[in-house]
C-alpha cells in the first residue's frame, strides 16, 4: 500500500470513500452517522492545498482510504480517517496513521490526537491497539483545542453516542551520534 498526497481530481472520490466507510455504522443503529454527508469539496481542497490530506492507493494508484489532519495545541490531530470497506482489515488505516506520525515528528509535534466513538469496535478500541490512550476530563493532555473540537462535535449531534478524546505520544527520533567511532583490535 502506497501513501501519497491527495490530488485535486480525487476529492470527489474521497467523499465516496467516506460514504462507504459510514455504512457499517448503520448496523450499530447509528443511522445518523451512516447518513451524514461527507466533508464538502471546498473543505477537502483546503486540507489538500495545505498539505494535510493523504491517500492510501491500490496497485492502480486509486485511493482506497484517506486521512486529514490539523495541528491542535502542538499535536497532529486526526480530523478524519476513512477506509473503504473493500480495503478494510488490511492495515490501511494503521499505515495512514503511521505516515502522519512520521510527518508530525518531522514537524516537531509531540503527539497524535483524535476524537472518536468509545463503543464502536473500529473506533476507540482500534485506536487503543495503535497506542492511543483515552483522555479523562481531568487529564492535563486534554487541551483547550481538543475541548473545543469535542464541543463542536457535540453541537453537530455526535454526542448522541459516547465519545472520547485520545492521544498518542510521539517518540523523538534518536539523536545523531557525534564524535568518531573508536576502533579496537580483535
PDB file of C-alpha atoms in Angstrom:
ATOM      1  CA  UNK A   1       0.000   0.000   0.000  1.00  0.00           C
ATOM      2  CA  UNK A   2       1.440   3.325  -1.046  1.00  0.00           C
ATOM      3  CA  UNK A   3       0.594   6.601   0.672  1.00  0.00           C
ATOM      4  CA  UNK A   4       0.823   9.937  -1.076  1.00  0.00           C
ATOM      5  CA  UNK A   5      -0.703  13.402  -1.088  1.00  0.00           C
ATOM      6  CA  UNK A   6      -4.267  13.616  -2.349  1.00  0.00           C
ATOM      7  CA  UNK A   7      -4.699  15.089  -5.835  1.00  0.00           C
ATOM      8  CA  UNK A   8      -7.361  17.717  -6.640  1.00  0.00           C
ATOM      9  CA  UNK A   9      -9.256  15.432  -9.028  1.00  0.00           C
ATOM     10  CA  UNK A  10      -9.545  12.765  -6.298  1.00  0.00           C
ATOM     11  CA  UNK A  11     -11.558  14.845  -3.851  1.00  0.00           C
ATOM     12  CA  UNK A  12     -14.967  13.531  -5.032  1.00  0.00           C
ATOM     13  CA  UNK A  13     -13.581  10.010  -4.610  1.00  0.00           C
ATOM     14  CA  UNK A  14     -12.690  10.859  -1.001  1.00  0.00           C
ATOM     15  CA  UNK A  15     -16.321  11.773  -0.450  1.00  0.00           C
ATOM     16  CA  UNK A  16     -17.331   8.369  -1.873  1.00  0.00           C
ATOM     17  CA  UNK A  17     -14.870   6.607   0.437  1.00  0.00           C
ATOM     18  CA  UNK A  18     -16.318   8.449   3.434  1.00  0.00           C
ATOM     19  CA  UNK A  19     -19.873   7.499   2.465  1.00  0.00           C
ATOM     20  CA  UNK A  20     -18.901   3.841   2.063  1.00  0.00           C
ATOM     21  CA  UNK A  21     -16.931   3.871   5.331  1.00  0.00           C
ATOM     22  CA  UNK A  22     -20.012   5.242   7.100  1.00  0.00           C
ATOM     23  CA  UNK A  23     -22.294   2.388   6.045  1.00  0.00           C
ATOM     24  CA  UNK A  24     -21.147  -0.091   8.759  1.00  0.00           C
ATOM     25  CA  UNK A  25     -22.433   2.364  11.396  1.00  0.00           C
ATOM     26  CA  UNK A  26     -25.951   1.574  10.190  1.00  0.00           C
ATOM     27  CA  UNK A  27     -25.691  -1.969  11.604  1.00  0.00           C
ATOM     28  CA  UNK A  28     -24.916  -0.461  15.033  1.00  0.00           C
ATOM     29  CA  UNK A  29     -28.070   1.659  14.992  1.00  0.00           C
ATOM     30  CA  UNK A  30     -26.057   4.789  14.205  1.00  0.00           C
ATOM     31  CA  UNK A  31     -28.070   5.711  11.124  1.00  0.00           C
ATOM     32  CA  UNK A  32     -27.387   9.424  11.515  1.00  0.00           C
ATOM     33  CA  UNK A  33     -23.649   8.710  11.213  1.00  0.00           C
ATOM     34  CA  UNK A  34     -24.179   6.483   8.174  1.00  0.00           C
ATOM     35  CA  UNK A  35     -26.322   9.187   6.562  1.00  0.00           C
ATOM     36  CA  UNK A  36     -24.055  12.118   7.468  1.00  0.00           C
ATOM     37  CA  UNK A  37     -22.790  13.975   4.427  1.00  0.00           C
ATOM     38  CA  UNK A  38     -19.041  13.857   3.800  1.00  0.00           C
ATOM     39  CA  UNK A  39     -16.961  16.993   4.038  1.00  0.00           C
ATOM     40  CA  UNK A  40     -17.655  19.441   1.202  1.00  0.00           C
ATOM     41  CA  UNK A  41     -15.210  19.651  -1.690  1.00  0.00           C
ATOM     42  CA  UNK A  42     -14.002  23.122  -0.683  1.00  0.00           C
ATOM     43  CA  UNK A  43     -13.105  21.858   2.816  1.00  0.00           C
ATOM     44  CA  UNK A  44     -11.294  18.857   1.340  1.00  0.00           C
ATOM     45  CA  UNK A  45      -9.458  21.201  -1.018  1.00  0.00           C
ATOM     46  CA  UNK A  46      -8.392  23.302   1.961  1.00  0.00           C
ATOM     47  CA  UNK A  47      -6.784  20.248   3.565  1.00  0.00           C
ATOM     48  CA  UNK A  48      -5.238  19.169   0.271  1.00  0.00           C
ATOM     49  CA  UNK A  49      -3.781  22.549  -0.603  1.00  0.00           C
ATOM     50  CA  UNK A  50      -2.351  22.884   2.922  1.00  0.00           C
ATOM     51  CA  UNK A  51      -0.577  19.514   2.538  1.00  0.00           C
ATOM     52  CA  UNK A  52      -2.730  17.875   5.207  1.00  0.00           C
ATOM     53  CA  UNK A  53      -4.603  15.280   3.107  1.00  0.00           C
ATOM     54  CA  UNK A  54      -3.087  11.882   2.311  1.00  0.00           C
ATOM     55  CA  UNK A  55      -4.459   8.895   0.463  1.00  0.00           C
ATOM     56  CA  UNK A  56      -3.610   5.228   0.543  1.00  0.00           C
ATOM     57  CA  UNK A  57      -3.767   3.893  -3.008  1.00  0.00           C
ATOM     58  CA  UNK A  58      -4.149   0.471  -4.542  1.00  0.00           C
ATOM     59  CA  UNK A  59      -1.955  -1.023  -7.267  1.00  0.00           C
ATOM     60  CA  UNK A  60      -3.729   1.103  -9.897  1.00  0.00           C
ATOM     61  CA  UNK A  61      -2.928   4.284  -7.895  1.00  0.00           C
ATOM     62  CA  UNK A  62      -6.600   4.702  -6.980  1.00  0.00           C
ATOM     63  CA  UNK A  63      -7.364   5.910  -3.419  1.00  0.00           C
ATOM     64  CA  UNK A  64      -8.954   3.337  -1.103  1.00  0.00           C
ATOM     65  CA  UNK A  65      -8.561   5.388   2.094  1.00  0.00           C
ATOM     66  CA  UNK A  66      -7.618   8.855   3.246  1.00  0.00           C
ATOM     67  CA  UNK A  67      -6.567  10.866   6.273  1.00  0.00           C
ATOM     68  CA  UNK A  68      -6.992  14.570   7.019  1.00  0.00           C
ATOM     69  CA  UNK A  69      -5.005  16.260   9.781  1.00  0.00           C
ATOM     70  CA  UNK A  70      -4.863  19.560  11.628  1.00  0.00           C
ATOM     71  CA  UNK A  71      -2.397  20.874  14.186  1.00  0.00           C
ATOM     72  CA  UNK A  72      -4.065  21.369  17.563  1.00  0.00           C
ATOM     73  CA  UNK A  73      -2.137  22.549  20.609  1.00  0.00           C
ATOM     74  CA  UNK A  74       1.213  21.178  19.437  1.00  0.00           C
ATOM     75  CA  UNK A  75      -0.142  17.825  18.271  1.00  0.00           C
ATOM     76  CA  UNK A  76      -1.143  16.414  14.890  1.00  0.00           C
ATOM     77  CA  UNK A  77      -4.895  15.976  15.171  1.00  0.00           C
ATOM     78  CA  UNK A  78      -6.567  13.345  13.003  1.00  0.00           C
ATOM     79  CA  UNK A  79      -9.618  15.147  11.712  1.00  0.00           C
ATOM     80  CA  UNK A  80     -10.794  12.264   9.547  1.00  0.00           C
ATOM     81  CA  UNK A  81      -9.557   8.833   8.591  1.00  0.00           C
ATOM     82  CA  UNK A  82     -11.757   6.754   6.315  1.00  0.00           C
ATOM     83  CA  UNK A  83     -11.068   3.371   4.753  1.00  0.00           C
ATOM     84  CA  UNK A  84     -13.326   1.956   2.067  1.00  0.00           C
ATOM     85  CA  UNK A  85     -14.860  -1.310   3.385  1.00  0.00           C
ATOM     86  CA  UNK A  86     -13.337  -3.208   0.421  1.00  0.00           C
ATOM     87  CA  UNK A  87      -9.869  -2.285   1.777  1.00  0.00           C
ATOM     88  CA  UNK A  88     -10.673  -2.696   5.475  1.00  0.00           C
ATOM     89  CA  UNK A  89      -8.806  -5.020   7.851  1.00  0.00           C
ATOM     90  CA  UNK A  90      -5.591  -4.851   5.834  1.00  0.00           C
ATOM     91  CA  UNK A  91      -3.634  -2.297   7.869  1.00  0.00           C
ATOM     92  CA  UNK A  92      -4.515   0.615   5.597  1.00  0.00           C
ATOM     93  CA  UNK A  93      -5.773   2.865   8.401  1.00  0.00           C
ATOM     94  CA  UNK A  94      -2.742   1.987  10.515  1.00  0.00           C
ATOM     95  CA  UNK A  95      -0.422   2.837   7.606  1.00  0.00           C
ATOM     96  CA  UNK A  96      -2.058   6.244   7.171  1.00  0.00           C
ATOM     97  CA  UNK A  97      -1.740   6.968  10.890  1.00  0.00           C
ATOM     98  CA  UNK A  98       1.928   5.926  10.904  1.00  0.00           C
ATOM     99  CA  UNK A  99       2.524   8.159   7.890  1.00  0.00           C
ATOM    100  CA  UNK A 100       1.021  11.060   9.818  1.00  0.00           C
ATOM    101  CA  UNK A 101       3.125  10.169  12.880  1.00  0.00           C
ATOM    102  CA  UNK A 102       6.305  10.407  10.821  1.00  0.00           C
ATOM    103  CA  UNK A 103       5.261  13.725   9.270  1.00  0.00           C
ATOM    104  CA  UNK A 104       4.354  15.064  12.727  1.00  0.00           C
ATOM    105  CA  UNK A 105       7.739  14.037  14.147  1.00  0.00           C
ATOM    106  CA  UNK A 106       9.476  15.850  11.303  1.00  0.00           C
ATOM    107  CA  UNK A 107       7.458  18.977  12.161  1.00  0.00           C
ATOM    108  CA  UNK A 108       8.475  18.686  15.819  1.00  0.00           C
ATOM    109  CA  UNK A 109       4.968  17.873  17.034  1.00  0.00           C
ATOM    110  CA  UNK A 110       4.664  15.957  20.283  1.00  0.00           C
ATOM    111  CA  UNK A 111       1.678  13.679  19.781  1.00  0.00           C
ATOM    112  CA  UNK A 112      -1.216  12.489  17.668  1.00  0.00           C
ATOM    113  CA  UNK A 113      -4.744  13.215  18.871  1.00  0.00           C
ATOM    114  CA  UNK A 114      -8.241  12.343  17.727  1.00  0.00           C
ATOM    115  CA  UNK A 115     -11.836  12.171  18.875  1.00  0.00           C
ATOM    116  CA  UNK A 116     -13.858   9.025  18.345  1.00  0.00           C
ATOM    117  CA  UNK A 117     -16.752   6.841  19.455  1.00  0.00           C
ATOM    118  CA  UNK A 118     -15.959   4.769  22.540  1.00  0.00           C
ATOM    119  CA  UNK A 119     -18.217   1.798  21.806  1.00  0.00           C
ATOM    120  CA  UNK A 120     -17.611   1.287  18.085  1.00  0.00           C
ATOM    121  CA  UNK A 121     -15.157  -1.617  17.633  1.00  0.00           C
ATOM    122  CA  UNK A 122     -13.278   0.060  14.775  1.00  0.00           C
ATOM    123  CA  UNK A 123     -13.029   3.347  16.686  1.00  0.00           C
ATOM    124  CA  UNK A 124     -11.712   3.732  20.285  1.00  0.00           C
ATOM    125  CA  UNK A 125     -10.788   0.041  20.783  1.00  0.00           C
ATOM    126  CA  UNK A 126      -8.901   0.074  17.463  1.00  0.00           C
ATOM    127  CA  UNK A 127      -7.038   3.283  18.288  1.00  0.00           C
ATOM    128  CA  UNK A 128      -6.111   1.888  21.705  1.00  0.00           C
ATOM    129  CA  UNK A 129      -4.415  -1.015  19.907  1.00  0.00           C
ATOM    130  CA  UNK A 130      -2.433   1.599  17.942  1.00  0.00           C
ATOM    131  CA  UNK A 131      -1.130   3.172  21.160  1.00  0.00           C
ATOM    132  CA  UNK A 132      -3.685   5.927  21.732  1.00  0.00           C
ATOM    133  CA  UNK A 133      -4.953   6.457  25.268  1.00  0.00           C
ATOM    134  CA  UNK A 134      -8.289   7.955  26.294  1.00  0.00           C
ATOM    135  CA  UNK A 135      -8.132  11.369  27.939  1.00  0.00           C
ATOM    136  CA  UNK A 136     -10.232  11.881  31.058  1.00  0.00           C
ATOM    137  CA  UNK A 137     -11.792  15.291  31.675  1.00  0.00           C
ATOM    138  CA  UNK A 138      -9.125  15.976  34.323  1.00  0.00           C
ATOM    139  CA  UNK A 139      -6.164  14.890  32.180  1.00  0.00           C
ATOM    140  CA  UNK A 140      -3.813  17.828  31.507  1.00  0.00           C
ATOM    141  CA  UNK A 141      -3.329  16.445  27.969  1.00  0.00           C
ATOM    142  CA  UNK A 142      -6.977  17.283  27.273  1.00  0.00           C
ATOM    143  CA  UNK A 143      -6.156  20.693  25.856  1.00  0.00           C
ATOM    144  CA  UNK A 144      -8.451  23.608  25.193  1.00  0.00           C
ATOM    145  CA  UNK A 145      -8.219  22.865  21.479  1.00  0.00           C
ATOM    146  CA  UNK A 146      -9.427  19.286  21.998  1.00  0.00           C
ATOM    147  CA  UNK A 147     -12.212  20.501  24.279  1.00  0.00           C
ATOM    148  CA  UNK A 148     -13.317  22.931  21.540  1.00  0.00           C
ATOM    149  CA  UNK A 149     -13.355  20.121  18.973  1.00  0.00           C
ATOM    150  CA  UNK A 150     -15.449  17.952  21.321  1.00  0.00           C
ATOM    151  CA  UNK A 151     -17.925  20.788  21.870  1.00  0.00           C
ATOM    152  CA  UNK A 152     -18.223  21.401  18.117  1.00  0.00           C
ATOM    153  CA  UNK A 153     -18.813  17.689  17.505  1.00  0.00           C
ATOM    154  CA  UNK A 154     -21.491  17.632  20.220  1.00  0.00           C
ATOM    155  CA  UNK A 155     -23.196  20.602  18.557  1.00  0.00           C
ATOM    156  CA  UNK A 156     -23.153  18.601  15.299  1.00  0.00           C
ATOM    157  CA  UNK A 157     -25.004  15.753  17.074  1.00  0.00           C
ATOM    158  CA  UNK A 158     -22.123  13.329  17.532  1.00  0.00           C
ATOM    159  CA  UNK A 159     -22.513  13.290  21.335  1.00  0.00           C
ATOM    160  CA  UNK A 160     -25.657  11.195  20.927  1.00  0.00           C
ATOM    161  CA  UNK A 161     -23.251   8.275  21.320  1.00  0.00           C
ATOM    162  CA  UNK A 162     -20.374   8.120  23.846  1.00  0.00           C
ATOM    163  CA  UNK A 163     -17.215   9.797  22.540  1.00  0.00           C
ATOM    164  CA  UNK A 164     -13.696  10.285  23.803  1.00  0.00           C
ATOM    165  CA  UNK A 165     -10.587  12.299  23.017  1.00  0.00           C
ATOM    166  CA  UNK A 166      -7.486  10.144  22.612  1.00  0.00           C
ATOM    167  CA  UNK A 167      -3.755  10.879  22.447  1.00  0.00           C
ATOM    168  CA  UNK A 168      -0.629   9.010  21.401  1.00  0.00           C
ATOM    169  CA  UNK A 169       2.729  10.444  22.352  1.00  0.00           C
ATOM    170  CA  UNK A 170       5.326  10.533  19.598  1.00  0.00           C
ATOM    171  CA  UNK A 171       8.775   9.253  20.341  1.00  0.00           C
ATOM    172  CA  UNK A 172      11.524  11.616  19.381  1.00  0.00           C
ATOM    173  CA  UNK A 173      13.886  10.315  16.710  1.00  0.00           C
ATOM    174  CA  UNK A 174      17.197   9.108  18.064  1.00  0.00           C
ATOM    175  CA  UNK A 175      19.768  11.853  18.233  1.00  0.00           C
ATOM    176  CA  UNK A 176      22.518  11.509  15.662  1.00  0.00           C
ATOM    177  CA  UNK A 177      25.763  10.223  17.075  1.00  0.00           C
ATOM    178  CA  UNK A 178      28.533  12.711  17.369  1.00  0.00           C
ATOM    179  CA  UNK A 179      32.184  12.002  17.600  1.00  0.00           C
ATOM    180  CA  UNK A 180      34.143   9.291  15.921  1.00  0.00           C
ATOM    181  CA  UNK A 181      33.800   5.612  16.441  1.00  0.00           C
ATOM    182  CA  UNK A 182      36.637   4.030  18.388  1.00  0.00           C
ATOM    183  CA  UNK A 183      38.114   1.017  16.711  1.00  0.00           C
ATOM    184  CA  UNK A 184      39.527  -1.773  18.809  1.00  0.00           C
ATOM    185  CA  UNK A 185      41.808  -4.560  17.733  1.00  0.00           C
ATOM    186  CA  UNK A 186      40.431  -8.097  17.858  1.00  0.00           C
TER     187      UNK A 186
END
